[in-house]
């Protein structure tokens, strides 16, 4: 695995098309911004963040690999073995979001409108050994992100993929998506029992955010979500390959108080390690690969 050089030697990368500009960072494999229009004079599609010294949770988005969200009890069993993982951040007593968001990635290639980042995990915390890759591509219509993970360990293990973007949240922002079930936040911020989306959990029709914390996992997502920003006469379509059949919705303070919300496409539900058959996590044998694409497509929209 060879490494190219970031455009300015700092680990910061800029991508451009005629309609969008994106900034990436090798630390955490994170996005720092995505603008629609004339660079930073345009409309932010993701929450802009500072280039240096920014914690992962303060960026515009980061990858979830080799799985997303929390691992209940910090342990799981597979193939007759029990594996334990230590908490990996000061944010939570549970191991959360995998490894890639906390480590430096390497730049494999870069052009004006695309870049490939890679991260090879050989840590001592738990059984996972893998190669993760992100391919970012901008064109005039969309940002495309191709995520992949390859099991490079000796054991067959449950893997997952996801992406944790921070979308801009204003008081007139609306969100619309369809899912067959939702698991509202339970004890330890782990998902509770699955229910049919209703009330504050139902975004089947476009609606503003309720004045309440949201931290809920959705299953049976149909792969499309629509975010509308009326003040900018703009809508943003989030779409994903079928492998991303789940989505996590996080809005920590309700309404627009935090200035952001997270709609996270995921291949599995949080803590699927501890569900029968590992839920929708994929058992990858050594050398096997899991991959899929996520797309963000902005477009102008006439006012209602």
PDB file of C-alpha atoms in Angstrom, residues 4 6 18 22 55 82 90-92 99 105 108 122 153 160 174 194 197 199 214 232 237 244 265 267 278-279 287 299:
ATOM      1  CA  UNK A   4       0.498   9.762  -2.200  1.00  0.00           C
ATOM      2  CA  UNK A   6      -1.671  15.557   0.454  1.00  0.00           C
ATOM      3  CA  UNK A  18     -17.941  23.183 -11.051  1.00  0.00           C
ATOM      4  CA  UNK A  22     -15.029  19.484  -0.391  1.00  0.00           C
ATOM      5  CA  UNK A  55     -11.995  16.440  17.457  1.00  0.00           C
ATOM      6  CA  UNK A  82     -15.392 -14.464  23.261  1.00  0.00           C
ATOM      7  CA  UNK A  90     -13.556   9.536  26.631  1.00  0.00           C
ATOM      8  CA  UNK A  91     -17.013  10.058  25.172  1.00  0.00           C
ATOM      9  CA  UNK A  92     -18.563   6.793  26.281  1.00  0.00           C
ATOM     10  CA  UNK A  99     -11.191   2.634  14.873  1.00  0.00           C
ATOM     11  CA  UNK A 105      -5.410   7.471   7.076  1.00  0.00           C
ATOM     12  CA  UNK A 108      -3.553   6.627  -1.992  1.00  0.00           C
ATOM     13  CA  UNK A 122      -3.273  -3.609  13.385  1.00  0.00           C
ATOM     14  CA  UNK A 153      -7.140 -11.166  10.216  1.00  0.00           C
ATOM     15  CA  UNK A 160     -20.086  -3.526   9.232  1.00  0.00           C
ATOM     16  CA  UNK A 174     -36.975  19.394   7.169  1.00  0.00           C
ATOM     17  CA  UNK A 194     -38.064  -2.172  17.644  1.00  0.00           C
ATOM     18  CA  UNK A 197     -42.163   4.620  13.405  1.00  0.00           C
ATOM     19  CA  UNK A 199     -45.091  10.386  16.316  1.00  0.00           C
ATOM     20  CA  UNK A 214     -33.240  12.088  18.948  1.00  0.00           C
ATOM     21  CA  UNK A 232     -31.626  28.567   0.499  1.00  0.00           C
ATOM     22  CA  UNK A 237     -30.855  13.952  -1.467  1.00  0.00           C
ATOM     23  CA  UNK A 244     -26.912   0.318   3.874  1.00  0.00           C
ATOM     24  CA  UNK A 265     -26.270   5.290   6.702  1.00  0.00           C
ATOM     25  CA  UNK A 267     -25.063  -1.637   7.076  1.00  0.00           C
ATOM     26  CA  UNK A 278     -25.209 -10.899  14.341  1.00  0.00           C
ATOM     27  CA  UNK A 279     -28.201  -9.068  12.877  1.00  0.00           C
ATOM     28  CA  UNK A 287      -9.673 -11.988   2.707  1.00  0.00           C
ATOM     29  CA  UNK A 299     -30.362  20.690  -6.195  1.00  0.00           C
TER      30      UNK A 299
END
